[in-house]
mmCIF file of N, CA and C in Angstrom:
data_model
loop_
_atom_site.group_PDB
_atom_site.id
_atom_site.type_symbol
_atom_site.label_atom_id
_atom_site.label_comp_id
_atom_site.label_asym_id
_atom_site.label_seq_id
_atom_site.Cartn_x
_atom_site.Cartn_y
_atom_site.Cartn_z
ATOM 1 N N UNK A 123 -65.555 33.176 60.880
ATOM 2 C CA UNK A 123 -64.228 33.586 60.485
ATOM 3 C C UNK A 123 -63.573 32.456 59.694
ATOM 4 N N UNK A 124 -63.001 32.417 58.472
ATOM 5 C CA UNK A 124 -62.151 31.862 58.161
ATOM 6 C C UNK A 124 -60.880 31.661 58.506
ATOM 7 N N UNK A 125 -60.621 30.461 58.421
ATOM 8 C CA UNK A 125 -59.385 29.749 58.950
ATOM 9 C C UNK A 125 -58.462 30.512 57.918
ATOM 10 N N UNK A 126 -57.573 30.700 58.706
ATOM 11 C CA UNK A 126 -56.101 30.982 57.714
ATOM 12 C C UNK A 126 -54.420 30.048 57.788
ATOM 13 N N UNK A 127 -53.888 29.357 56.986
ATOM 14 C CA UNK A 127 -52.741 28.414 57.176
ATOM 15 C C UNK A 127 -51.930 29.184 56.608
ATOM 16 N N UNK A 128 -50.573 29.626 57.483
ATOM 17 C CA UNK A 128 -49.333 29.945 57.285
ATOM 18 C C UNK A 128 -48.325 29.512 56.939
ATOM 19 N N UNK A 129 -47.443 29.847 55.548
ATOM 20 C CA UNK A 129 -46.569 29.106 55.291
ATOM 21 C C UNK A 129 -45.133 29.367 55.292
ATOM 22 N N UNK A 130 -44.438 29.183 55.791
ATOM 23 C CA UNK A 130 -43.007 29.778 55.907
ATOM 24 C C UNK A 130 -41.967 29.406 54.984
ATOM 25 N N UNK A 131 -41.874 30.497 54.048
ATOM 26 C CA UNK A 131 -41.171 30.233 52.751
ATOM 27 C C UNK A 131 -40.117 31.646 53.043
ATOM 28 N N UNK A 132 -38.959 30.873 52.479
ATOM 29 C CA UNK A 132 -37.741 32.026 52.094
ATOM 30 C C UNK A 132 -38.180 33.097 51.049
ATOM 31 N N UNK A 133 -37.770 34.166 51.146
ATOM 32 C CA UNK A 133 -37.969 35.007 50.031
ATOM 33 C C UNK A 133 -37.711 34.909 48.708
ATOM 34 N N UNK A 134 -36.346 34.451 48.691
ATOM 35 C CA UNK A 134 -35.887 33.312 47.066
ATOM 36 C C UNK A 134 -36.615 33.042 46.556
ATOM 37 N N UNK A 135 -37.814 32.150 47.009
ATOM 38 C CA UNK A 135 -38.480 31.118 46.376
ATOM 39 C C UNK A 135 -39.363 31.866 45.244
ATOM 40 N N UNK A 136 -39.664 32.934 46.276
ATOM 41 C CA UNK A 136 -41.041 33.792 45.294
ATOM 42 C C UNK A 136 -40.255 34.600 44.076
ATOM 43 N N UNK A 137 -38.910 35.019 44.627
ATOM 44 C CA UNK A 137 -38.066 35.671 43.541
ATOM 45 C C UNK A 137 -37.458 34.945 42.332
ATOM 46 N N UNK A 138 -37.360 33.005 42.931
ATOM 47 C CA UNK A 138 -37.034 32.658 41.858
ATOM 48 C C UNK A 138 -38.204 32.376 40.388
ATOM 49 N N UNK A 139 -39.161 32.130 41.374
ATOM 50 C CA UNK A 139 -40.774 32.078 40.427
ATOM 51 C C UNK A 139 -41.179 33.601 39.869
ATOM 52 N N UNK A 140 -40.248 34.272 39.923
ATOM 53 C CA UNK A 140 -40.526 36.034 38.980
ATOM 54 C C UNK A 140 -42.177 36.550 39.993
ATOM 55 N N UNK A 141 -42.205 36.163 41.332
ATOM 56 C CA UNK A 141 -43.939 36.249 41.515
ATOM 57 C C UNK A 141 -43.488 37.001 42.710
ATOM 58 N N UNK A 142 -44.561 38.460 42.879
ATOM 59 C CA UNK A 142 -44.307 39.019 44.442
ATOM 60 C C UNK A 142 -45.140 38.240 45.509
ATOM 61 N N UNK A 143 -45.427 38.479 46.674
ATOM 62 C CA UNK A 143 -45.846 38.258 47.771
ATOM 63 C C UNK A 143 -47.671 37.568 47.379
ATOM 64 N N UNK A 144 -48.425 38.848 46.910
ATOM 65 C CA UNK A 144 -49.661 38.034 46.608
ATOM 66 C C UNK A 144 -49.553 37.114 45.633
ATOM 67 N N UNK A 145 -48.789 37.230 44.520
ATOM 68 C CA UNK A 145 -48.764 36.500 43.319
ATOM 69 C C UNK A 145 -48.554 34.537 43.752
ATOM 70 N N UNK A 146 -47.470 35.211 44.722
ATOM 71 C CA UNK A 146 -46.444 33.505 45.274
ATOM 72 C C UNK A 146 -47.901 32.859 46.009
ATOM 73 N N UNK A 147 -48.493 33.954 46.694
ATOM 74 C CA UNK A 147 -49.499 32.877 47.808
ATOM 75 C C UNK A 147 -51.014 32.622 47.139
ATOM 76 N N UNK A 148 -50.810 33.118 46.105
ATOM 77 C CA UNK A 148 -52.149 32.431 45.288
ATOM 78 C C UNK A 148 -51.527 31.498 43.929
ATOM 79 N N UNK A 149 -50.524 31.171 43.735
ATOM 80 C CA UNK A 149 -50.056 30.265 43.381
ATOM 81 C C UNK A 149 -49.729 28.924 44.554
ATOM 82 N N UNK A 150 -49.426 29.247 45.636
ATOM 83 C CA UNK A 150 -49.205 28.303 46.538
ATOM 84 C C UNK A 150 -50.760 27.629 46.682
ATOM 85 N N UNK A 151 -51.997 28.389 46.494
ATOM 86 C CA UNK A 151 -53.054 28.451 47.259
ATOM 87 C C UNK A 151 -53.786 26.634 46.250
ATOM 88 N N UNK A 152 -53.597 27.942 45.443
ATOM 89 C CA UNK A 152 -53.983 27.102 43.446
ATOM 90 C C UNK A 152 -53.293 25.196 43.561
ATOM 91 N N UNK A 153 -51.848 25.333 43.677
ATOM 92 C CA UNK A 153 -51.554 24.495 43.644
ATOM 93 C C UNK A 153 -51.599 23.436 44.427
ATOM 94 N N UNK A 154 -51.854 23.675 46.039
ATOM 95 C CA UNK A 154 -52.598 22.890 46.891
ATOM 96 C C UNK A 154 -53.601 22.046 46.639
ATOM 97 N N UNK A 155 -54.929 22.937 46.051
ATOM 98 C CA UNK A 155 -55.663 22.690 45.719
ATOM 99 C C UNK A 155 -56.177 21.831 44.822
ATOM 100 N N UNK A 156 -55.196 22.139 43.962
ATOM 101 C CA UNK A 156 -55.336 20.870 42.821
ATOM 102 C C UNK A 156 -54.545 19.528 42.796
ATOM 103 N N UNK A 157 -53.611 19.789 44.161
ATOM 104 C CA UNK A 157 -52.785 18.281 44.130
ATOM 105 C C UNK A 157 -53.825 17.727 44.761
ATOM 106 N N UNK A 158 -54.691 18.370 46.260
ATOM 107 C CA UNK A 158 -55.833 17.689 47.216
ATOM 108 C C UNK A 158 -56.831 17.116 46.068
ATOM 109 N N UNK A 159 -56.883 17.790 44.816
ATOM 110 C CA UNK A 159 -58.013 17.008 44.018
ATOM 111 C C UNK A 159 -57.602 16.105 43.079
ATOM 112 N N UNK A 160 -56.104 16.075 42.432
ATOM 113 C CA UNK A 160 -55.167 14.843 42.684
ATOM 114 C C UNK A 160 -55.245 13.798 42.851
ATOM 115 N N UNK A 161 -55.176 14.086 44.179
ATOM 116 C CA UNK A 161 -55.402 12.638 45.849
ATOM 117 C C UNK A 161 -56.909 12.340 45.683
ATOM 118 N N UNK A 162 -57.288 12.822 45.011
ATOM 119 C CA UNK A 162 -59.002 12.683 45.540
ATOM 120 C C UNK A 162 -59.837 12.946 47.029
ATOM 121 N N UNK A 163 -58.745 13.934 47.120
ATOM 122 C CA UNK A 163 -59.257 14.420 48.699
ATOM 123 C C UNK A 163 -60.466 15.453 48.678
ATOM 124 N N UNK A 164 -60.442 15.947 47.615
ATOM 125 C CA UNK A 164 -61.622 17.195 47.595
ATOM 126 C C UNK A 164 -62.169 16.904 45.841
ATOM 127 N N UNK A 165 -62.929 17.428 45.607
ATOM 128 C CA UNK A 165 -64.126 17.958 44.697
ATOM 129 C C UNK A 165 -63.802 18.475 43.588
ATOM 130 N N UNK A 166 -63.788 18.705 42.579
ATOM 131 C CA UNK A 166 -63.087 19.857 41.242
ATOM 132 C C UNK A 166 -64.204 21.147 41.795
ATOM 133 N N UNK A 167 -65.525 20.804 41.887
ATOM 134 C CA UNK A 167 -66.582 21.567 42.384
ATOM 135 C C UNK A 167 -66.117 22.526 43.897
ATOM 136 N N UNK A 168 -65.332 21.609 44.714
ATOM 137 C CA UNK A 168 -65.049 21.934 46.211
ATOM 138 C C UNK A 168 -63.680 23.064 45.831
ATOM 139 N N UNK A 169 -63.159 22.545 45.358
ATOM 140 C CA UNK A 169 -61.890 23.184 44.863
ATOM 141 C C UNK A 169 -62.232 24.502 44.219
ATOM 142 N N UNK A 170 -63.120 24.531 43.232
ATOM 143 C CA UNK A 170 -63.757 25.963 42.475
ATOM 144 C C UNK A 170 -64.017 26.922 43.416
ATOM 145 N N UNK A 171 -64.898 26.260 44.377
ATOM 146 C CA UNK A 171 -65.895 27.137 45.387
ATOM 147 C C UNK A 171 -64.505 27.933 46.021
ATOM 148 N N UNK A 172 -63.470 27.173 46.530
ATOM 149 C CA UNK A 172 -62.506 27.946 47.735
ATOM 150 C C UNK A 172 -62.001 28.875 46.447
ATOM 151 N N UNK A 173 -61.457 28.591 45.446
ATOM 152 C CA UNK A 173 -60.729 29.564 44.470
ATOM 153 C C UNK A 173 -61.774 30.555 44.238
ATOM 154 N N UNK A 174 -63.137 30.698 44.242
ATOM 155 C CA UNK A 174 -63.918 31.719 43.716
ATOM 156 C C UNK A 174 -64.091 31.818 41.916
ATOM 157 N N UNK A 175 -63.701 30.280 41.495
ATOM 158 C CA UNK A 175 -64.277 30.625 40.007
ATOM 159 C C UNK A 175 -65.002 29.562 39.861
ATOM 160 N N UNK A 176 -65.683 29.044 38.401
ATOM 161 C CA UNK A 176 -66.229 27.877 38.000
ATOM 162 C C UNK A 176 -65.509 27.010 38.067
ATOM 163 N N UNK A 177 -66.931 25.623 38.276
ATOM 164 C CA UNK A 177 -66.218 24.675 37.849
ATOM 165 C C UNK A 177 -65.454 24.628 36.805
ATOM 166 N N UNK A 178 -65.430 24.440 35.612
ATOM 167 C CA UNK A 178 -65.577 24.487 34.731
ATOM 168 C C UNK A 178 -63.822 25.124 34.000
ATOM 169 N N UNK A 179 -63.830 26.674 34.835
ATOM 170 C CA UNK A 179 -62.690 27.221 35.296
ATOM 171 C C UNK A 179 -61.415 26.277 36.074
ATOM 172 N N UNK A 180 -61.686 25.363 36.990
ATOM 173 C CA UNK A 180 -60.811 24.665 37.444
ATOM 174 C C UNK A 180 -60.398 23.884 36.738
ATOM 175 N N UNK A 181 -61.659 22.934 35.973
ATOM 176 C CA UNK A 181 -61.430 21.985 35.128
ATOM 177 C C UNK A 181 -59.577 22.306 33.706
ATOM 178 N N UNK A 182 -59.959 23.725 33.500
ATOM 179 C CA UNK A 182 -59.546 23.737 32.617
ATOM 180 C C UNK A 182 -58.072 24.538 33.098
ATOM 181 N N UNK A 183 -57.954 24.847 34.564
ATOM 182 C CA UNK A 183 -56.622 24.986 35.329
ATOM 183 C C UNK A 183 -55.807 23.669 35.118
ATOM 184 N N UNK A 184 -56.899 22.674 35.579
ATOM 185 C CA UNK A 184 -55.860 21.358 35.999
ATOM 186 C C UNK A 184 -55.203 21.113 34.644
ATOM 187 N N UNK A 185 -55.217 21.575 33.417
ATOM 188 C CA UNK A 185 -54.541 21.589 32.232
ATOM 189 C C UNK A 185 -52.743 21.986 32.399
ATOM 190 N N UNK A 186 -53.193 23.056 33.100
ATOM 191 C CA UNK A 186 -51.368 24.159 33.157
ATOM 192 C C UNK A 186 -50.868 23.145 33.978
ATOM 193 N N UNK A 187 -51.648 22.006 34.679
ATOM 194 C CA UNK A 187 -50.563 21.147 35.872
ATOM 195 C C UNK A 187 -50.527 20.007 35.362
ATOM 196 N N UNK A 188 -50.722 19.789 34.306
ATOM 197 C CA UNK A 188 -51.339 18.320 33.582
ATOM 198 C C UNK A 188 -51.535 17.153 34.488
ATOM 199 N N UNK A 189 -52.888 17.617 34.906
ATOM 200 C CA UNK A 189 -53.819 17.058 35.235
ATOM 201 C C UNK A 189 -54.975 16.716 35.088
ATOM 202 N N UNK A 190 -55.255 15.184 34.643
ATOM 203 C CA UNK A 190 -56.086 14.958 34.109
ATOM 204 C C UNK A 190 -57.488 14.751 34.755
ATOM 205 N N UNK A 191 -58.341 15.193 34.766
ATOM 206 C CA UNK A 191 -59.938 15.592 35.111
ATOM 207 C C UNK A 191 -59.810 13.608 34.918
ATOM 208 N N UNK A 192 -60.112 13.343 34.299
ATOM 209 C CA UNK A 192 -61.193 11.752 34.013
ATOM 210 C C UNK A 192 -60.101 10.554 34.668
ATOM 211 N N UNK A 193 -60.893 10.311 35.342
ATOM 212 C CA UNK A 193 -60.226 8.661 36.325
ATOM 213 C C UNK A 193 -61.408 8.175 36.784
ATOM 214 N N UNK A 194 -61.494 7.091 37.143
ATOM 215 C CA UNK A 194 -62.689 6.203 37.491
ATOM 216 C C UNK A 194 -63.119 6.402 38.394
ATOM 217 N N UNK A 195 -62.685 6.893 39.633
ATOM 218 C CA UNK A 195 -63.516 7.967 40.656
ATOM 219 C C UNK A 195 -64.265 8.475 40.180
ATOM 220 N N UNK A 196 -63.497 9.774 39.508
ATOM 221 C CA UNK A 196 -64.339 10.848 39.390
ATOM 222 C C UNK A 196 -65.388 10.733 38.485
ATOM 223 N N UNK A 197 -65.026 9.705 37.657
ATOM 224 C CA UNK A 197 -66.512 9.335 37.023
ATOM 225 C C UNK A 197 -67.749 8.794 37.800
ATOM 226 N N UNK A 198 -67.866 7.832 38.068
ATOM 227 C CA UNK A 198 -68.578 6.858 39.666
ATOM 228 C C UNK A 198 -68.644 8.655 40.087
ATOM 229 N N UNK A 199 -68.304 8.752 40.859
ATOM 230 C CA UNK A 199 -68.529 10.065 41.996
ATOM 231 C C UNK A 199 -69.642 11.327 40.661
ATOM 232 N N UNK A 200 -69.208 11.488 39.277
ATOM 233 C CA UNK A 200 -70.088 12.569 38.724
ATOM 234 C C UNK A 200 -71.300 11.829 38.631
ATOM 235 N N UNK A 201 -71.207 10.328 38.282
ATOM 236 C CA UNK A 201 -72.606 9.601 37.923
ATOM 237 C C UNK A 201 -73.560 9.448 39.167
ATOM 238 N N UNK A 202 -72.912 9.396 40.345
ATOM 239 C CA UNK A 202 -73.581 9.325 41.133
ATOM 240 C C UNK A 202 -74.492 10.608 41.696
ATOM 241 N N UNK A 203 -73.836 11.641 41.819
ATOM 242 C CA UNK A 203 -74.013 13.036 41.653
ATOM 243 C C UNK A 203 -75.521 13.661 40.908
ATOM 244 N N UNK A 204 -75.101 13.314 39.516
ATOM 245 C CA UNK A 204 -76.291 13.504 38.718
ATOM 246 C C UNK A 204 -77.409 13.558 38.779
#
C-alpha cells in the first residue's frame, strides 16, 4: 500500500491559484518534489519515478520553477552513476 500525506489547506488557496481540488494537489505534489530535489534530498530520476513521467520530463519541469538541473552534486552524483 502506498503511503498517503495529508495536507490541510483552506479552500482560498486553491481558489486563489484558479486550480480545483485535483489540480491544487498535484501541483502541491509537483512542487514538493522539486524543492526535495532542490535540497538534494532526492534524485531528478527519484522524483520522475513518483510523478510517473521521464526523466528527462522533470528535467525540463524544473524550468517553470527556475530551477537549475547542473550544480556540482549533481554532476559528481551523474558521473558516478554512469
Amino acid at each position: 500500500m502506498t503511503p498517503i500525506i495529508a495536507i490541510e489547506y483552506p479552500e482560498y488557496l486553491a481558489n486563489a491559484m484558479r486550480m480545483n481540488k485535483q489540480e491544487f494537489g498535484k501541483e502541491i505534489k509537483i512542487s514538493a518534489l522539486v524543492k526535495l530535489f532542490e535540497l538534494g534530498k532526492i534524485s531528478s530520476g527519484t522524483a520522475a519515478k513518483v510523478l510517473q513521467i521521464s526523466r528527462i520530463d522533470f528535467l525540463e519541469l524544473l524550468a517553470k520553477y527556475t530551477i537549475s538541473y547542473l550544480n556540482a552534486d549533481t554532476i559528481t552524483e551523474d558521473l558516478q552513476n554512469a
